Coordinates of C-alpha atoms and ligand atoms in Angstrom, one line a residue:
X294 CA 0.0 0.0 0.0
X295 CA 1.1 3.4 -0.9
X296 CA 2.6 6.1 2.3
X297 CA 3.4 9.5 1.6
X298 CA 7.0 10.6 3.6
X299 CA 7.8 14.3 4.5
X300 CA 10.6 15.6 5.4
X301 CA 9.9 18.5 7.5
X302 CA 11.2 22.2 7.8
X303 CA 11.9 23.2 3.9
X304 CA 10.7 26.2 2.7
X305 CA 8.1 26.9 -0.1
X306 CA 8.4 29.1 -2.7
X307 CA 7.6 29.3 -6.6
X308 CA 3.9 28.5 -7.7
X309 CA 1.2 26.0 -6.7
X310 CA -1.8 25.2 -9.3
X311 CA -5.2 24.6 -7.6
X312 CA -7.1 22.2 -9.9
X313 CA -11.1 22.0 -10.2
X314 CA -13.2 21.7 -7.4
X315 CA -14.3 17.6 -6.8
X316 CA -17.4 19.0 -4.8
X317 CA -18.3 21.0 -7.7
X318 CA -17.0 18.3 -10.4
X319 CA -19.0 15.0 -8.9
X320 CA -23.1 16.9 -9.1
X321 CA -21.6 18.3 -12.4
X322 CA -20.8 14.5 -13.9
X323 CA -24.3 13.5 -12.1
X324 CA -26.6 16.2 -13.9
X325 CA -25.2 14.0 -17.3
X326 CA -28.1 11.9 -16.2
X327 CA -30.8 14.9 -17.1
X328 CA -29.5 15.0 -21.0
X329 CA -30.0 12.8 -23.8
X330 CA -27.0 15.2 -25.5
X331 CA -23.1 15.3 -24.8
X332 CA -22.0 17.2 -21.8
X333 CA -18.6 18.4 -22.2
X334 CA -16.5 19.0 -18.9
X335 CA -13.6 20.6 -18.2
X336 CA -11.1 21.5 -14.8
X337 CA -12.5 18.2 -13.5
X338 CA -9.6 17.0 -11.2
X339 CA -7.8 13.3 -11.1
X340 CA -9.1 12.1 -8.1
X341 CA -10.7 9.1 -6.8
X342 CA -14.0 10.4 -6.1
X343 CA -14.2 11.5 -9.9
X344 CA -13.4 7.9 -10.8
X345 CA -15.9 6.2 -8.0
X346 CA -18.8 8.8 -9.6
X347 CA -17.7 8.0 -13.3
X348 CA -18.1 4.2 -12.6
X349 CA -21.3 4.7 -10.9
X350 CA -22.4 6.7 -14.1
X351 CA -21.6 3.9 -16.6
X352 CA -23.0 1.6 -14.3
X353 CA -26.6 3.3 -14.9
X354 CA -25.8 3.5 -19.0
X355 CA -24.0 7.1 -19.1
X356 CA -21.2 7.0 -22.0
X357 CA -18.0 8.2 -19.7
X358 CA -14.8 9.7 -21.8
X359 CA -11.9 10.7 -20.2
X360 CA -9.2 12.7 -22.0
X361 CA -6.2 14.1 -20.5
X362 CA -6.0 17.5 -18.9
X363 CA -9.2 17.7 -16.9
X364 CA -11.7 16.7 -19.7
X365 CA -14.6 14.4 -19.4
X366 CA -17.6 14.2 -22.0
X367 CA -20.6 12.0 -21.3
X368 CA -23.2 10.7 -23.3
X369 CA -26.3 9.3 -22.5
X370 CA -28.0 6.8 -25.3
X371 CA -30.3 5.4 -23.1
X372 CA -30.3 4.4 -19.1
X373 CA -29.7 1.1 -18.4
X374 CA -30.0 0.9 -14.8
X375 CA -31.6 3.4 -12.0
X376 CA -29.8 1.1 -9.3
X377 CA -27.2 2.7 -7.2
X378 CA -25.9 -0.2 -5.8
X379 CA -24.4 -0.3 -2.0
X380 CA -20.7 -1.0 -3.0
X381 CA -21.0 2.2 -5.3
X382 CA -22.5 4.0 -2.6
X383 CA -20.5 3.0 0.1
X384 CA -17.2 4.5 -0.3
X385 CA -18.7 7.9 -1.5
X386 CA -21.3 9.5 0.3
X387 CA -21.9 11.9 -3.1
X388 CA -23.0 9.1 -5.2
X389 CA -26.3 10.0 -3.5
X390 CA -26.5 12.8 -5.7
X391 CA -27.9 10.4 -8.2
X392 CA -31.4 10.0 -6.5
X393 CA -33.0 13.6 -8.0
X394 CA -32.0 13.1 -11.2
X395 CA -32.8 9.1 -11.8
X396 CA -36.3 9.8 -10.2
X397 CA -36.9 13.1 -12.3
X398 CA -35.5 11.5 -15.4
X399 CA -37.4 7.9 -15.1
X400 CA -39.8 8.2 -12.5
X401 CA -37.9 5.6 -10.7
X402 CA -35.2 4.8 -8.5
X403 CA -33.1 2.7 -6.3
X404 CA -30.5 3.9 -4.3
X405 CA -28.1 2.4 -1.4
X406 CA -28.5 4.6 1.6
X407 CA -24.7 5.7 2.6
X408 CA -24.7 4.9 5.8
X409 CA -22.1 6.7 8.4
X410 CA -18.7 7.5 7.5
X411 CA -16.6 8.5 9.4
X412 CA -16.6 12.1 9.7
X413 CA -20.4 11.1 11.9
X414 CA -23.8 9.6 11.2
X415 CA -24.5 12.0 8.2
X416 CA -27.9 11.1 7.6
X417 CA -30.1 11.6 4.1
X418 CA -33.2 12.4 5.9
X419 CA -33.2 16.0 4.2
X420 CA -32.9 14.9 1.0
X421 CA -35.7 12.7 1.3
X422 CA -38.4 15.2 3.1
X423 CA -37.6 17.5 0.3
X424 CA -38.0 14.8 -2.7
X425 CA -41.0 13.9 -0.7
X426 CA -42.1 17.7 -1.1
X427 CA -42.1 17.4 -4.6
X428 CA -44.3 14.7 -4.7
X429 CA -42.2 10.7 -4.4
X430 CA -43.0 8.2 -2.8
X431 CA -40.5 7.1 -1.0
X432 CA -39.2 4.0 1.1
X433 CA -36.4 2.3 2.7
X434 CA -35.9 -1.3 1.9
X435 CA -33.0 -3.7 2.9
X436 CA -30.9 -0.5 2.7
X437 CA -31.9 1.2 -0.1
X438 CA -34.0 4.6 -0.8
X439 CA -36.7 3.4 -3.2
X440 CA -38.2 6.7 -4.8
X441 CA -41.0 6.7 -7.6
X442 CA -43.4 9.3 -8.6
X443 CA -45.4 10.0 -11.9
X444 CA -44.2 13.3 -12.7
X445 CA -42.5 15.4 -9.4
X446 CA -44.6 18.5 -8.8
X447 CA -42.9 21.8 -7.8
X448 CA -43.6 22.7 -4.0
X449 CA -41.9 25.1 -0.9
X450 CA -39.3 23.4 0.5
X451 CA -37.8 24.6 3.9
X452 CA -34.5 23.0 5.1
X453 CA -33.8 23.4 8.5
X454 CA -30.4 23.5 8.4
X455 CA -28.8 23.8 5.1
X456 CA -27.3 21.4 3.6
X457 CA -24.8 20.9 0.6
X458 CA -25.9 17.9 -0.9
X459 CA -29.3 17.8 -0.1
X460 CA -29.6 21.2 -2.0
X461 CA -28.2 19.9 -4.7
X462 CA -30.4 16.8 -5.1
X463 CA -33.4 18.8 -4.3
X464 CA -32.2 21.1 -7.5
X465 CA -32.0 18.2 -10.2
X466 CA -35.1 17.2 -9.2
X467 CA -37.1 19.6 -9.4
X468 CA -35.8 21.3 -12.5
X469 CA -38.0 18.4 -14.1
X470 CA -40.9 19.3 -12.0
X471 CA -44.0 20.6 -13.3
X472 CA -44.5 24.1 -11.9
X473 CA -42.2 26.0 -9.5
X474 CA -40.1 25.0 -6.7
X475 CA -38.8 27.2 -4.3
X476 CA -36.0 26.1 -1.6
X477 CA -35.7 28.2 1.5
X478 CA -32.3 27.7 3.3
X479 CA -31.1 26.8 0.7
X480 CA -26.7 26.0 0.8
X481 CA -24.9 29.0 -0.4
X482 CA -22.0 27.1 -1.1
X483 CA -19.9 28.0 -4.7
X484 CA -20.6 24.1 -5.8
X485 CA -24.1 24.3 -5.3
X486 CA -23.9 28.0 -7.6
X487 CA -21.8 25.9 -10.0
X488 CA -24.1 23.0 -10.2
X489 CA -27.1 25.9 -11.0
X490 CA -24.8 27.2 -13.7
X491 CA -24.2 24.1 -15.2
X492 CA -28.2 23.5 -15.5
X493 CA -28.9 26.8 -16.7
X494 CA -26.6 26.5 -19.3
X495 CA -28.4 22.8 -20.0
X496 CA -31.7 24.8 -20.5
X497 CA -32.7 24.9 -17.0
X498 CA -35.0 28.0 -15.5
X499 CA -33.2 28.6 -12.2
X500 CA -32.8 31.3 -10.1
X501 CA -31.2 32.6 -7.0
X502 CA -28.1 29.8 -6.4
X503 CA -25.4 31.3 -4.3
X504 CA -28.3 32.5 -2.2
X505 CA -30.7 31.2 0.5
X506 CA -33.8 30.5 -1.7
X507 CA -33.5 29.4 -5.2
X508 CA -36.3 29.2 -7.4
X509 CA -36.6 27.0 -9.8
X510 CA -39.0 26.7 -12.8
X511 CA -39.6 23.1 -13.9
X512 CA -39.0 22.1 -17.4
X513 CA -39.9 19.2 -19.9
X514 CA -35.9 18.4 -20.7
X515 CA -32.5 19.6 -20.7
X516 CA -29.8 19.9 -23.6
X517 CA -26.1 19.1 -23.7
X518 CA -23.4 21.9 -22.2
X519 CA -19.9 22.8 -22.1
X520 CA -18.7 23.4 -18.6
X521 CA -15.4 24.6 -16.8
X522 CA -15.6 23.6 -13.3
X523 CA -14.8 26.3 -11.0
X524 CA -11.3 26.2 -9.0
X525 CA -11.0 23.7 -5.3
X526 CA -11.4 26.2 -2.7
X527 CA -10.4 23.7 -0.3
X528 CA -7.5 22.5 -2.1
X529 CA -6.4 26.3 -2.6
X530 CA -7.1 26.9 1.2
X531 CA -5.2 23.6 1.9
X532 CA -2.0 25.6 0.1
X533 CA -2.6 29.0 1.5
X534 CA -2.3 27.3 5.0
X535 CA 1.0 25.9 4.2
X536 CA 1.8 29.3 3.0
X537 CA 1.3 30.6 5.9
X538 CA 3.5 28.0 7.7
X539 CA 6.9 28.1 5.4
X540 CA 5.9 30.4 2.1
X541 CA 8.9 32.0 1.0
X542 CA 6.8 33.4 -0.4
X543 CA 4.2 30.8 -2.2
X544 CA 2.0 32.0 -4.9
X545 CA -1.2 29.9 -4.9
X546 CA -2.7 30.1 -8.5
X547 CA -5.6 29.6 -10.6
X548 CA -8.1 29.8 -7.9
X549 CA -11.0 31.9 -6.9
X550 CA -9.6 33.9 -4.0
X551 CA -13.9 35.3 -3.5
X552 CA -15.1 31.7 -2.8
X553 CA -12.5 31.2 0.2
X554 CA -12.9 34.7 2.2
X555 CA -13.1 33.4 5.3
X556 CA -10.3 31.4 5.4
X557 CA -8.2 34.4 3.7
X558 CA -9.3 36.4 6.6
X559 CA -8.8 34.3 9.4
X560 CA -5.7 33.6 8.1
X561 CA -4.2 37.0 8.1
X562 CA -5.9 37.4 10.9
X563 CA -3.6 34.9 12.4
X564 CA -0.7 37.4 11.3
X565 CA 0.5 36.1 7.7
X566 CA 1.0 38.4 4.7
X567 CA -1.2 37.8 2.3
X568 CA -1.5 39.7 -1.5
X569 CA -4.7 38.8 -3.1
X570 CA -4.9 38.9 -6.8
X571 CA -8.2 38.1 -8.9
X572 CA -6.8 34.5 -9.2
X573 CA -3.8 33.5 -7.6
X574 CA -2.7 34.3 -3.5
X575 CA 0.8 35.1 -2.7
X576 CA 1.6 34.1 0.9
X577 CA 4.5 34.7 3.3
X578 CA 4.8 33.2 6.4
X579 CA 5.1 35.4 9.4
X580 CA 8.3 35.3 12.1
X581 CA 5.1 34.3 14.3
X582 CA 1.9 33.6 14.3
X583 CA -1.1 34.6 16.7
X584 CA -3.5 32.0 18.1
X585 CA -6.9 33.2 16.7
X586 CA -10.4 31.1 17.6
X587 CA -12.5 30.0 14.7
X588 CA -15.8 28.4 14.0
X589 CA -16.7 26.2 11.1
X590 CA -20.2 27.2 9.4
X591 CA -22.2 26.7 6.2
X592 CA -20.8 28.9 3.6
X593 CA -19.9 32.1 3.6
X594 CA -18.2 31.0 6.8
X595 CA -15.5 29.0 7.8
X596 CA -15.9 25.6 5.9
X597 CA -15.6 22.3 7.7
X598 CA -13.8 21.0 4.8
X599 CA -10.7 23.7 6.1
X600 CA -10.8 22.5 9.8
X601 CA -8.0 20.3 10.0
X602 CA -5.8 22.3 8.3
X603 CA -6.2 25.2 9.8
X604 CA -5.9 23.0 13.0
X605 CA -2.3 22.5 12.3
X606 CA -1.7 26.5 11.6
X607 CA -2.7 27.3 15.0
X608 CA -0.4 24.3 16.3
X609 CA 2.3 26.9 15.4
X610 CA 1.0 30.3 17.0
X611 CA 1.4 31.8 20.0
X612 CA -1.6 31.3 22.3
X613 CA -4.7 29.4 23.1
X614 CA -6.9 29.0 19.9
X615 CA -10.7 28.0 20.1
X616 CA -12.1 26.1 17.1
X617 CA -15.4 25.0 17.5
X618 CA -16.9 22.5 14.8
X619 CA -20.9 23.0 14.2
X620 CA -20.8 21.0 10.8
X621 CA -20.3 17.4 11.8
X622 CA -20.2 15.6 15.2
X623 CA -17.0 13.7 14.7
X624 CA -14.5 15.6 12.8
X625 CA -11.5 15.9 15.0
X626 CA -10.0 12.5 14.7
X627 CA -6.7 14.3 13.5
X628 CA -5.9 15.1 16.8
X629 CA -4.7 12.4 18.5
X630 CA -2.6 11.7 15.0
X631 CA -1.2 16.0 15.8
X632 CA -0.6 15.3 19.2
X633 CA 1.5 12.5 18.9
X634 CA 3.6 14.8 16.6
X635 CA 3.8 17.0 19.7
X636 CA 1.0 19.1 19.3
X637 CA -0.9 20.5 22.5
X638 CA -4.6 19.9 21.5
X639 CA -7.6 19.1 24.1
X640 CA -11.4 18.5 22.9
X641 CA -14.7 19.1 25.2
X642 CA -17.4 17.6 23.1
X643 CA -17.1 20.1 19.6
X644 CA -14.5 22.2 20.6
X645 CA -11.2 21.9 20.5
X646 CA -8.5 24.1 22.3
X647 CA -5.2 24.3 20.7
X648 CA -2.6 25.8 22.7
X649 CA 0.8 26.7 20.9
X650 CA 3.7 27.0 19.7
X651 CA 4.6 23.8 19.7
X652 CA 7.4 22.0 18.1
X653 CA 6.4 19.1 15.6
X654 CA 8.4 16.1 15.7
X655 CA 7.4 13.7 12.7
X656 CA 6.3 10.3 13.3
X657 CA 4.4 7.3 11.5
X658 CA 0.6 8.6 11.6
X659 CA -2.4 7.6 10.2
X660 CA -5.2 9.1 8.1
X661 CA -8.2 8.8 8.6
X662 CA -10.5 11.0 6.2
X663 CA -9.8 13.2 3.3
X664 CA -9.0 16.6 5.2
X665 CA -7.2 15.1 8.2
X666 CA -5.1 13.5 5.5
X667 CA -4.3 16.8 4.7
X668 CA -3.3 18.3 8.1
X669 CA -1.4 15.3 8.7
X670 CA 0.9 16.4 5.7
X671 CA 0.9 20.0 6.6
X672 CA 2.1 19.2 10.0
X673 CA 4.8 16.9 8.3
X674 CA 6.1 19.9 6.5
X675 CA 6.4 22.0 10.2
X676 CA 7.6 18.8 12.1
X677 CA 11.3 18.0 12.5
X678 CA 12.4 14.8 11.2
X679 CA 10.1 12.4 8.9
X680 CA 6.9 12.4 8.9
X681 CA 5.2 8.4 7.1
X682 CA 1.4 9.0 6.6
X683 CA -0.5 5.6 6.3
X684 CA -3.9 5.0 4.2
X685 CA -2.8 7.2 1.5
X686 CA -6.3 6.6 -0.6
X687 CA -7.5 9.2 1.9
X688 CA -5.8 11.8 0.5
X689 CA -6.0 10.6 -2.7
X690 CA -10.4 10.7 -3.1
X691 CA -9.7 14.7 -3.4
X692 CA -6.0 15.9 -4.1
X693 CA -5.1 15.6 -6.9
X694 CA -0.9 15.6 -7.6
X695 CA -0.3 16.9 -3.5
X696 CA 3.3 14.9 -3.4
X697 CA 4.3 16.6 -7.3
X698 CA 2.7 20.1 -6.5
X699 CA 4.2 20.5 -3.0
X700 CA 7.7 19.0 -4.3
X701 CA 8.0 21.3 -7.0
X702 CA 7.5 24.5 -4.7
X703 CA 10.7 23.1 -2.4
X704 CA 8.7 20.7 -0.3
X705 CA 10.2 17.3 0.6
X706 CA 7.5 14.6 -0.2
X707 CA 7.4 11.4 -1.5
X708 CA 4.7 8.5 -2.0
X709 CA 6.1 5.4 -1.3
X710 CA 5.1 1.7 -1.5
X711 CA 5.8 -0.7 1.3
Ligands
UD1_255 C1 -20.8 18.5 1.4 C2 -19.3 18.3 0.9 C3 -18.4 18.0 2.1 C4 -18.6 19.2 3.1 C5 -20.0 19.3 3.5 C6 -20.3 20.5 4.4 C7 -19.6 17.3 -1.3 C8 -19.5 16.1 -2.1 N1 -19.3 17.1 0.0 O1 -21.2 17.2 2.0 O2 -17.1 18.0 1.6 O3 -17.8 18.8 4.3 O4 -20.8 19.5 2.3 O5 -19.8 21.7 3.8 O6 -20.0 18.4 -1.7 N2 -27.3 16.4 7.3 C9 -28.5 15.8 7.9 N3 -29.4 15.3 7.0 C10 -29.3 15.3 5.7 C11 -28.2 15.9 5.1 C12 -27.2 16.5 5.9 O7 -28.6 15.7 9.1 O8 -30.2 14.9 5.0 C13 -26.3 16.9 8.2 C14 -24.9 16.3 8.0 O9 -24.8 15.1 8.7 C15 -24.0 17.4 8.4 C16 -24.7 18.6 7.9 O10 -26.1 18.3 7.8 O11 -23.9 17.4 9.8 C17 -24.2 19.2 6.7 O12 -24.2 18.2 5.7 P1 -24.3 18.5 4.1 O13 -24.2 20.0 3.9 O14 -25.4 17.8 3.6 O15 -22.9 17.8 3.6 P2 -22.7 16.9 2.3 O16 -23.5 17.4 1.2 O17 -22.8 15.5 2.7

């Protein structure tokens, strides 16, 4: 199995590419399902998650071409399959995203529930009150959502929280509803804005995505599109962070410094100089760094997705920092891994306190999800000594090229097989 080794305490300098976003890229390859015509792709990142939706794709009939540099087309002749099956389902949570469209499109489908992962219990129980809004009928049996309706109608639909995905499903679907659906609370999130544009440009009648309430217009059918996914905010923010522990400076580019604000401020907020350009983020890091608190929120604040990291930033400044997690119920299982690395880090419930500086000594250290993967190597690149990072395939599901991209700005990584 494949283990990623960093050798702490180098500098970074030069340029760092973000790619395209995988939250935005994996409902972009699903809304293929809503055209009988070509969708052409591009920015879609080499990650695993891209793969894992692409196979569930040609599992239900969708033509999948891949061509180098970040292009994807699909083609639809006809569905063959509205099963999501549970060993599709299983490993990605977004395969989900399937059930709007399949239902919409067919009238029918099947779909494994995801069950937990393990970043919490992250039920699907919004999804399916809202597709239930519109009009399917909807059961669980031996573990799968079984959805069917005539033709969805258009309705109100009030999340109580927001929620990423379950906006996004809610979207597809209705855009094939007869009528006029309106989503209150909706997510604000740039992928859920991207997805929107993506539809509109398919045909579909949307309005108000990148907002709390989106209206949305049904319509009989869409057509094909040509699509650049939007740049990986997280990905970007995952560089700015290590920026702001060893840039030299580091010039983080081809990203979309208005989708990551408040990261960007608490970051500089934390004391590192940052020059913000319309696409690219040059950062130096400080002599020190102050301990500042943060809380993660839906979008525009603080994303969940940027916890970790930003974890490991405040391993190095001078203070007690506060971070508080209001997303998910389990998402600090990188801190055992950072304290063994010598970080001083104590949780009550969904809070953690972070006390620093503290020196980093590498060690052997596990990942466990996609962005503790992350602050795992970020603290590698602080520690002293080398740093082995187990259960790569983490990491892997939504970076794409870390090892190469890091190494070329002066970084000493490597993936290794045992
Ligand atoms: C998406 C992102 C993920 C990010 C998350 C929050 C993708 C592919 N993934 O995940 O990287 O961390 O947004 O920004 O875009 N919830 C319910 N019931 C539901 C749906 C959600 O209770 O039906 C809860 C979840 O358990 C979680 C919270 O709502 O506590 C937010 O989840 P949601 O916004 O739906 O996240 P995802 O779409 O799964």
């Amino acid at each position: 199995m494949e283990k990623l080794r960093v050798e702490g305490g180098k500098k970074l300098s030069g340029k760092v590419r973000v790619g395209g976003a995988k939250n935005a890229a994996l409902p972009a390859l699903v809304a293929s399902l809503m055209t009988d015509e070509p969708l052409h792709l591009s920015n879609v990142p080499d990650v695993r998650d891209v793969a894992t939706i692409c196979r569930l794709l040609e599992h239900l009939g969708v033509g999948v071409e891949r061509k180098p540099g970040g292009e994807i087309i699909t083609n639809v002749d006809h569905l063959t399959s509205c099963e999501a099956p549970y060993d599709l389902v299983k490993t990605m949570r977004a395969s989900f995203l399937v059930l709007g469209p399949l239902l919409a499109r067919t009238g029918q489908a099947r779909v494994s529930l995801p069950g937990g992962c393990a970043i919490g219990a992250r039920p699907v129980d919004r999804h399916l009150s809202a597709l239930a809004r519109l009009g399917a009928d909807l059961r669980v049996e031996h573990g799968y959502v079984v959805a069917e309706a005539d033709r969805l109608r258009g309705a109100e639909i009030l999340f109580d929280v927001p929620t990423v995905g379950g906006t996004e499903n809610c979207l597809m679907a209705a855009t094939f509803a007869e009528g006029t659906t309106v989503i209150h609370n909706a997510a604000r999130e740039p992928e859920v804005e991207d997805l929107a544009n993506l539809l509109i440009s398919m045909g579909a009648d949307i309005e108000g995505a990148g907002t709390d309430t989106i209206i949305i217009h049904g319509v009989d059918s869409l057509d094909g599109a040509e699509h650049s996914v939007i740049p990986d905010r997280i990905e970007a923010g995952t560089y700015v962070v290590a920026g702001a522990l060893l840039g030299a400076p580091l010039e983080v580019t081809h990203c979309h410094p208005p989708h990551f604000e408040a990261v960007l401020d608490k970051v500089s907020e934390a004391g590192v100089e940052l020059t913000v350009g319309e696409s690219s983020i040059r950062v130096t890091a400080p002599e020190s760094l102050q301990s500042t608190d943060m809380k993660t929120q839906p979008h525009p604040g603080f994303p969940t997705d940027m916890q970790a990291q930003y974890m490991v930033l405040m391993t190095q400044a001078t203070g007690s920092s506060i971070i508080a997690e209001t997303i998910f119920e389990n998402r600090f299982m990188h801190v055992p891994e950072l304290s063994r690395m010598g970080a001083d880090i104590s949780i009550d419930g969904h809070t953690a306190v972070v006390r620093g500086p503290s020196p980093l000594s590498g060690a052997k250290v596990m990942a466990t999800d996609l962005r503790a993967s992350a602050s795992l190597v970020l603290a590698g690149l602080v520690a002293s000594g080398p740093t082995i990072i187990d259960r790569l395939y983490h990491l892997d599901r939504g970076y794409e090229g870390l090892a190469s991209k890091l190494s070329s700005a002066g970084a000493d990584v490597e993936r290794f097989s045992d």
